[in-house]
């Protein structure tokens, strides 16, 4: 697999087998998706985290199918090499497998995505099986699953007790057996994530799950320092774009107020 060839699901499986780490980030629009793709990221997730960092909701729960299809269409137009995965929003896949098929199909048909992601283990296994059987690849998501935030009562670490850890291991096995091509592990102890990773033949993608996963994902607006409302310990900031933007906007406003913008050269 050369650095420039299109990322496919078999490519990701081969990366796991070769011990090559998989890079993943989120995008919600064409422009950022294009930049991530040009930088060589393997998987671009149109996350329902966009409900928080793009739309300003307090959780991902209000996000709708129509909003996610809109974002997915924009992102997929910006992506050339990466695998484009669309996140299924709350209530778009939990009610009945046939509704999940219809909604997941929209992401491929209208959104241009190549796969979907959904949250949960055993309770969604039948749906994962149905989707993969008809050719819609599914990425699973276990651990701190944000659509269950009302049940959890907060964003705390999952899988800390023996019971929770056993349930996560079982759910990971069930998702793999149901056909999931990869599994996101969010905010669980590093040892547990490493153990699950070693037990599976499909890649795990960690977020707050330590270095033992086959790949890592972050919310792009977090790692670029654009989203400032809260910052979990697992987020490493690679830029402070919020300050860059504020400073640039202040400089522009000053120039407009002082009359130094536009200059003669910037006028017709
Ligand atoms: O919605 C999202 O961005 C996600 C990732 C953080 C895994 O689910």
Short mmCIF file of C-alpha atoms and ligand atoms in Angstrom, two decimals:
data_model
loop_
_atom_site.label_atom_id
_atom_site.label_comp_id
_atom_site.label_asym_id
_atom_site.label_seq_id
_atom_site.Cartn_x
_atom_site.Cartn_y
_atom_site.Cartn_z
CA UNK A 1 0.00 0.00 0.00
CA UNK A 2 1.62 3.27 -1.06
CA UNK A 3 1.23 6.43 0.97
CA UNK A 4 -1.02 7.97 -1.68
CA UNK A 5 -3.38 5.12 -2.53
CA UNK A 6 -6.99 5.24 -1.40
CA UNK A 7 -7.58 3.99 2.14
CA UNK A 8 -9.98 1.04 2.20
CA UNK A 9 -11.18 -1.29 4.93
CA UNK A 10 -8.77 -4.10 3.89
CA UNK A 11 -5.99 -1.45 4.07
CA UNK A 12 -6.90 -0.72 7.72
CA UNK A 13 -6.90 -4.43 8.58
CA UNK A 14 -3.47 -4.80 6.93
CA UNK A 15 -2.21 -1.82 8.95
CA UNK A 16 -3.24 -3.59 12.15
CA UNK A 17 -1.53 -6.80 11.04
CA UNK A 18 1.64 -4.85 10.18
CA UNK A 19 1.58 -2.98 13.49
CA UNK A 20 1.20 0.39 11.71
CA UNK A 21 -0.84 2.89 13.73
CA UNK A 22 -3.99 4.29 12.12
CA UNK A 23 -4.56 8.06 12.26
CA UNK A 24 -8.12 9.38 12.50
CA UNK A 25 -9.66 12.83 13.04
CA UNK A 26 -13.12 14.35 12.77
CA UNK A 27 -14.39 16.85 10.19
CA UNK A 28 -17.72 18.57 9.62
CA UNK A 29 -17.02 20.62 6.49
CA UNK A 30 -15.33 20.45 3.08
CA UNK A 31 -12.42 22.77 3.85
CA UNK A 32 -11.13 21.08 7.02
CA UNK A 33 -11.75 17.62 5.51
CA UNK A 34 -9.52 18.56 2.57
CA UNK A 35 -6.73 19.74 4.88
CA UNK A 36 -6.86 16.52 6.94
CA UNK A 37 -6.83 14.45 3.76
CA UNK A 38 -3.85 16.38 2.33
CA UNK A 39 -2.01 15.80 5.65
CA UNK A 40 -2.38 12.03 5.18
CA UNK A 41 -4.95 11.11 7.85
CA UNK A 42 -6.32 7.61 7.13
CA UNK A 43 -9.87 7.90 8.52
CA UNK A 44 -12.00 11.05 8.58
CA UNK A 45 -15.05 10.71 10.80
CA UNK A 46 -18.02 13.01 10.36
CA UNK A 47 -18.68 12.81 14.09
CA UNK A 48 -21.92 13.73 15.81
CA UNK A 49 -19.49 15.67 18.06
CA UNK A 50 -20.21 18.32 15.41
CA UNK A 51 -23.41 18.89 17.38
CA UNK A 52 -21.21 20.32 20.14
CA UNK A 53 -18.20 21.88 18.38
CA UNK A 54 -20.00 23.05 15.23
CA UNK A 55 -23.61 23.68 16.34
CA UNK A 56 -23.00 24.57 20.00
CA UNK A 57 -25.34 21.99 21.60
CA UNK A 58 -24.49 20.76 25.11
CA UNK A 59 -24.46 17.11 24.05
CA UNK A 60 -24.70 15.06 20.86
CA UNK A 61 -28.31 14.06 21.57
CA UNK A 62 -30.09 16.80 19.54
CA UNK A 63 -28.22 15.97 16.31
CA UNK A 64 -30.51 14.79 13.48
CA UNK A 65 -30.07 12.60 10.39
CA UNK A 66 -30.59 15.57 8.06
CA UNK A 67 -27.85 17.56 9.81
CA UNK A 68 -25.44 14.60 9.64
CA UNK A 69 -26.19 13.93 5.96
CA UNK A 70 -25.53 17.61 5.19
CA UNK A 71 -22.15 17.54 6.98
CA UNK A 72 -21.23 14.18 5.43
CA UNK A 73 -21.93 15.48 1.92
CA UNK A 74 -19.63 18.45 2.54
CA UNK A 75 -16.85 16.33 4.08
CA UNK A 76 -16.91 13.59 1.45
CA UNK A 77 -16.41 16.21 -1.28
CA UNK A 78 -13.20 17.31 0.46
CA UNK A 79 -11.80 13.79 0.91
CA UNK A 80 -9.72 12.02 -1.72
CA UNK A 81 -7.54 9.40 -0.03
CA UNK A 82 -8.95 8.92 3.48
CA UNK A 83 -11.81 6.60 4.38
CA UNK A 84 -14.87 8.79 5.09
CA UNK A 85 -17.02 7.45 7.96
CA UNK A 86 -20.36 8.99 8.98
CA UNK A 87 -21.57 8.88 12.56
CA UNK A 88 -25.17 7.69 12.99
CA UNK A 89 -26.96 10.12 15.32
CA UNK A 90 -29.09 9.27 18.36
CA UNK A 91 -32.29 7.36 17.45
CA UNK A 92 -31.27 6.80 13.83
CA UNK A 93 -30.30 3.14 14.42
CA UNK A 94 -31.62 2.08 17.85
CA UNK A 95 -35.32 1.66 17.04
CA UNK A 96 -35.34 -1.08 14.40
CA UNK A 97 -32.68 -2.67 12.16
CA UNK A 98 -34.66 -1.76 9.02
CA UNK A 99 -34.71 1.92 10.03
CA UNK A 100 -30.97 1.68 10.62
CA UNK A 101 -30.54 0.24 7.10
CA UNK A 102 -32.53 3.13 5.59
CA UNK A 103 -30.56 5.75 7.55
CA UNK A 104 -27.14 4.19 7.04
CA UNK A 105 -27.96 3.85 3.34
CA UNK A 106 -28.60 7.62 3.17
CA UNK A 107 -25.03 8.26 4.36
CA UNK A 108 -23.62 6.20 1.49
CA UNK A 109 -26.14 7.26 -1.16
CA UNK A 110 -26.70 10.96 -0.34
CA UNK A 111 -23.67 11.74 1.82
CA UNK A 112 -20.90 10.00 -0.10
CA UNK A 113 -19.62 8.22 3.04
CA UNK A 114 -17.91 4.84 2.74
CA UNK A 115 -18.90 3.48 6.16
CA UNK A 116 -20.96 4.37 9.22
CA UNK A 117 -20.22 4.38 12.94
CA UNK A 118 -22.70 3.57 15.69
CA UNK A 119 -22.48 3.31 19.47
CA UNK A 120 -23.07 0.29 21.69
CA UNK A 121 -22.39 -3.45 22.00
CA UNK A 122 -24.78 -6.38 22.30
CA UNK A 123 -28.00 -4.32 21.93
CA UNK A 124 -26.93 -3.15 18.44
CA UNK A 125 -25.25 -6.38 17.28
CA UNK A 126 -28.20 -7.47 15.12
CA UNK A 127 -28.16 -4.09 13.39
CA UNK A 128 -24.40 -4.27 12.80
CA UNK A 129 -24.90 -7.71 11.25
CA UNK A 130 -27.75 -6.50 8.97
CA UNK A 131 -25.76 -3.49 7.77
CA UNK A 132 -22.55 -5.40 7.06
CA UNK A 133 -24.50 -8.23 5.36
CA UNK A 134 -25.94 -5.76 2.84
CA UNK A 135 -22.59 -4.06 2.21
CA UNK A 136 -22.63 -1.11 4.59
CA UNK A 137 -19.40 -1.26 6.63
CA UNK A 138 -19.82 -0.48 10.32
CA UNK A 139 -17.36 0.96 12.84
CA UNK A 140 -18.38 0.18 16.44
CA UNK A 141 -17.95 2.48 19.43
CA UNK A 142 -17.64 1.27 23.05
CA UNK A 143 -16.73 2.73 26.43
CA UNK A 144 -17.81 6.31 27.02
CA UNK A 145 -20.49 6.44 24.34
CA UNK A 146 -21.73 10.05 24.38
CA UNK A 147 -25.27 9.17 23.22
CA UNK A 148 -25.72 7.32 26.55
CA UNK A 149 -24.63 10.30 28.62
CA UNK A 150 -28.00 10.55 30.39
CA UNK A 151 -27.65 6.92 31.56
CA UNK A 152 -24.01 7.40 32.65
CA UNK A 153 -24.76 10.74 34.32
CA UNK A 154 -21.55 12.35 33.06
CA UNK A 155 -18.40 11.93 30.99
CA UNK A 156 -16.49 9.78 33.51
CA UNK A 157 -14.09 6.92 32.74
CA UNK A 158 -15.85 3.68 31.75
CA UNK A 159 -14.66 0.10 32.32
CA UNK A 160 -13.08 0.78 35.70
CA UNK A 161 -14.94 -1.91 37.66
CA UNK A 162 -14.40 -5.60 36.89
CA UNK A 163 -18.03 -5.96 35.78
CA UNK A 164 -17.83 -3.04 33.35
CA UNK A 165 -14.47 -4.24 32.01
CA UNK A 166 -15.88 -7.75 31.39
CA UNK A 167 -18.91 -6.29 29.64
CA UNK A 168 -16.68 -4.17 27.37
CA UNK A 169 -14.54 -7.17 26.44
CA UNK A 170 -17.69 -9.17 25.64
CA UNK A 171 -19.22 -6.32 23.62
CA UNK A 172 -16.01 -5.92 21.58
CA UNK A 173 -16.09 -9.65 20.73
CA UNK A 174 -19.78 -9.45 19.82
CA UNK A 175 -19.21 -6.44 17.53
CA UNK A 176 -16.35 -8.18 15.78
CA UNK A 177 -18.47 -11.32 15.29
CA UNK A 178 -21.33 -9.17 13.97
CA UNK A 179 -18.98 -7.82 11.26
CA UNK A 180 -17.72 -4.45 12.55
CA UNK A 181 -14.54 -3.52 10.64
CA UNK A 182 -13.10 -1.41 13.50
CA UNK A 183 -14.08 -0.38 17.03
CA UNK A 184 -13.62 3.01 18.70
CA UNK A 185 -12.72 2.65 22.40
CA UNK A 186 -13.46 5.88 24.26
CA UNK A 187 -12.21 6.86 27.71
CA UNK A 188 -11.41 3.47 29.21
CA UNK A 189 -8.29 2.33 31.13
CA UNK A 190 -5.23 1.88 28.91
CA UNK A 191 -4.63 -1.74 30.06
CA UNK A 192 -8.20 -2.73 29.27
CA UNK A 193 -7.99 -1.12 25.81
CA UNK A 194 -4.67 -2.87 25.09
CA UNK A 195 -6.17 -6.22 26.14
CA UNK A 196 -9.23 -5.74 23.91
CA UNK A 197 -6.96 -4.66 21.03
CA UNK A 198 -4.84 -7.81 21.37
CA UNK A 199 -7.94 -10.03 21.44
CA UNK A 200 -9.45 -8.71 18.17
CA UNK A 201 -8.51 -9.16 14.53
CA UNK A 202 -10.13 -5.83 13.59
CA UNK A 203 -8.45 -2.53 14.54
CA UNK A 204 -9.32 -0.56 17.65
CA UNK A 205 -9.25 3.23 17.48
CA UNK A 206 -8.63 4.86 20.85
CA UNK A 207 -9.73 8.19 22.25
CA UNK A 208 -8.68 8.53 25.86
CA UNK A 209 -7.87 4.80 25.83
CA UNK A 210 -4.07 4.84 25.98
CA UNK A 211 -1.32 3.93 23.51
CA UNK A 212 -2.19 0.23 23.14
CA UNK A 213 -4.91 0.75 20.50
CA UNK A 214 -4.29 0.20 16.78
CA UNK A 215 -5.07 3.84 16.01
CA UNK A 216 -6.06 7.11 17.62
CA UNK A 217 -8.82 9.62 17.01
CA UNK A 218 -9.40 13.11 18.39
CA UNK A 219 -12.03 15.73 17.73
CA UNK A 220 -10.20 18.08 15.35
CA UNK A 221 -11.59 21.22 17.00
CA UNK A 222 -10.10 19.99 20.32
CA UNK A 223 -6.60 19.20 19.03
CA UNK A 224 -6.44 22.44 17.06
CA UNK A 225 -7.43 24.46 20.14
CA UNK A 226 -10.58 25.79 18.50
CA UNK A 227 -13.09 24.38 21.00
CA UNK A 228 -12.39 25.83 24.45
CA UNK A 229 -15.52 24.98 26.49
CA UNK A 230 -13.90 21.96 28.12
CA UNK A 231 -10.72 19.95 27.62
CA UNK A 232 -10.44 16.31 28.73
CA UNK A 233 -6.99 15.17 29.91
CA UNK A 234 -6.55 12.94 26.84
CA UNK A 235 -6.68 15.89 24.41
CA UNK A 236 -3.24 17.01 23.28
CA UNK A 237 -3.40 20.48 21.72
CA UNK A 238 -1.30 20.89 18.57
CA UNK A 239 -2.31 24.51 17.93
CA UNK A 240 -4.14 27.38 19.58
CA UNK A 241 -6.32 28.40 16.67
CA UNK A 242 -8.90 30.12 18.87
CA UNK A 243 -6.24 32.68 19.87
CA UNK A 244 -4.97 32.95 16.29
CA UNK A 245 -8.51 33.73 15.08
CA UNK A 246 -9.32 36.17 17.90
CA UNK A 247 -6.03 38.05 17.32
CA UNK A 248 -6.55 38.21 13.55
CA UNK A 249 -10.12 39.45 13.96
CA UNK A 250 -9.03 42.11 16.49
CA UNK A 251 -6.29 43.31 14.09
CA UNK A 252 -8.83 43.52 11.25
CA UNK A 253 -11.32 45.44 13.40
CA UNK A 254 -8.57 47.87 14.46
CA UNK A 255 -7.58 48.48 10.82
CA UNK A 256 -11.20 49.09 9.80
CA UNK A 257 -11.77 51.46 12.72
CA UNK A 258 -8.55 53.39 12.07
CA UNK A 259 -9.25 53.60 8.33
CA UNK A 260 -6.01 51.78 7.42
CA UNK A 261 -8.01 49.02 5.72
CA UNK A 262 -8.63 49.03 2.83
CA UNK A 263 -5.51 50.73 1.45
CA UNK A 264 -5.11 52.20 -2.04
CA UNK A 265 -3.60 48.88 -3.20
CA UNK A 266 -6.62 46.99 -1.89
CA UNK A 267 -9.05 49.30 -3.72
CA UNK A 268 -10.16 49.50 -7.41
O1 LIG B 1 -18.56 12.08 17.40
C1 LIG B 1 -17.33 11.90 17.41
O2 LIG B 1 -16.54 12.78 17.03
C2 LIG B 1 -16.84 10.62 17.88
C3 LIG B 1 -15.36 10.44 18.03
C4 LIG B 1 -14.80 11.31 19.06
C5 LIG B 1 -14.99 9.03 18.23
O3 LIG B 1 -17.60 9.74 18.11
#
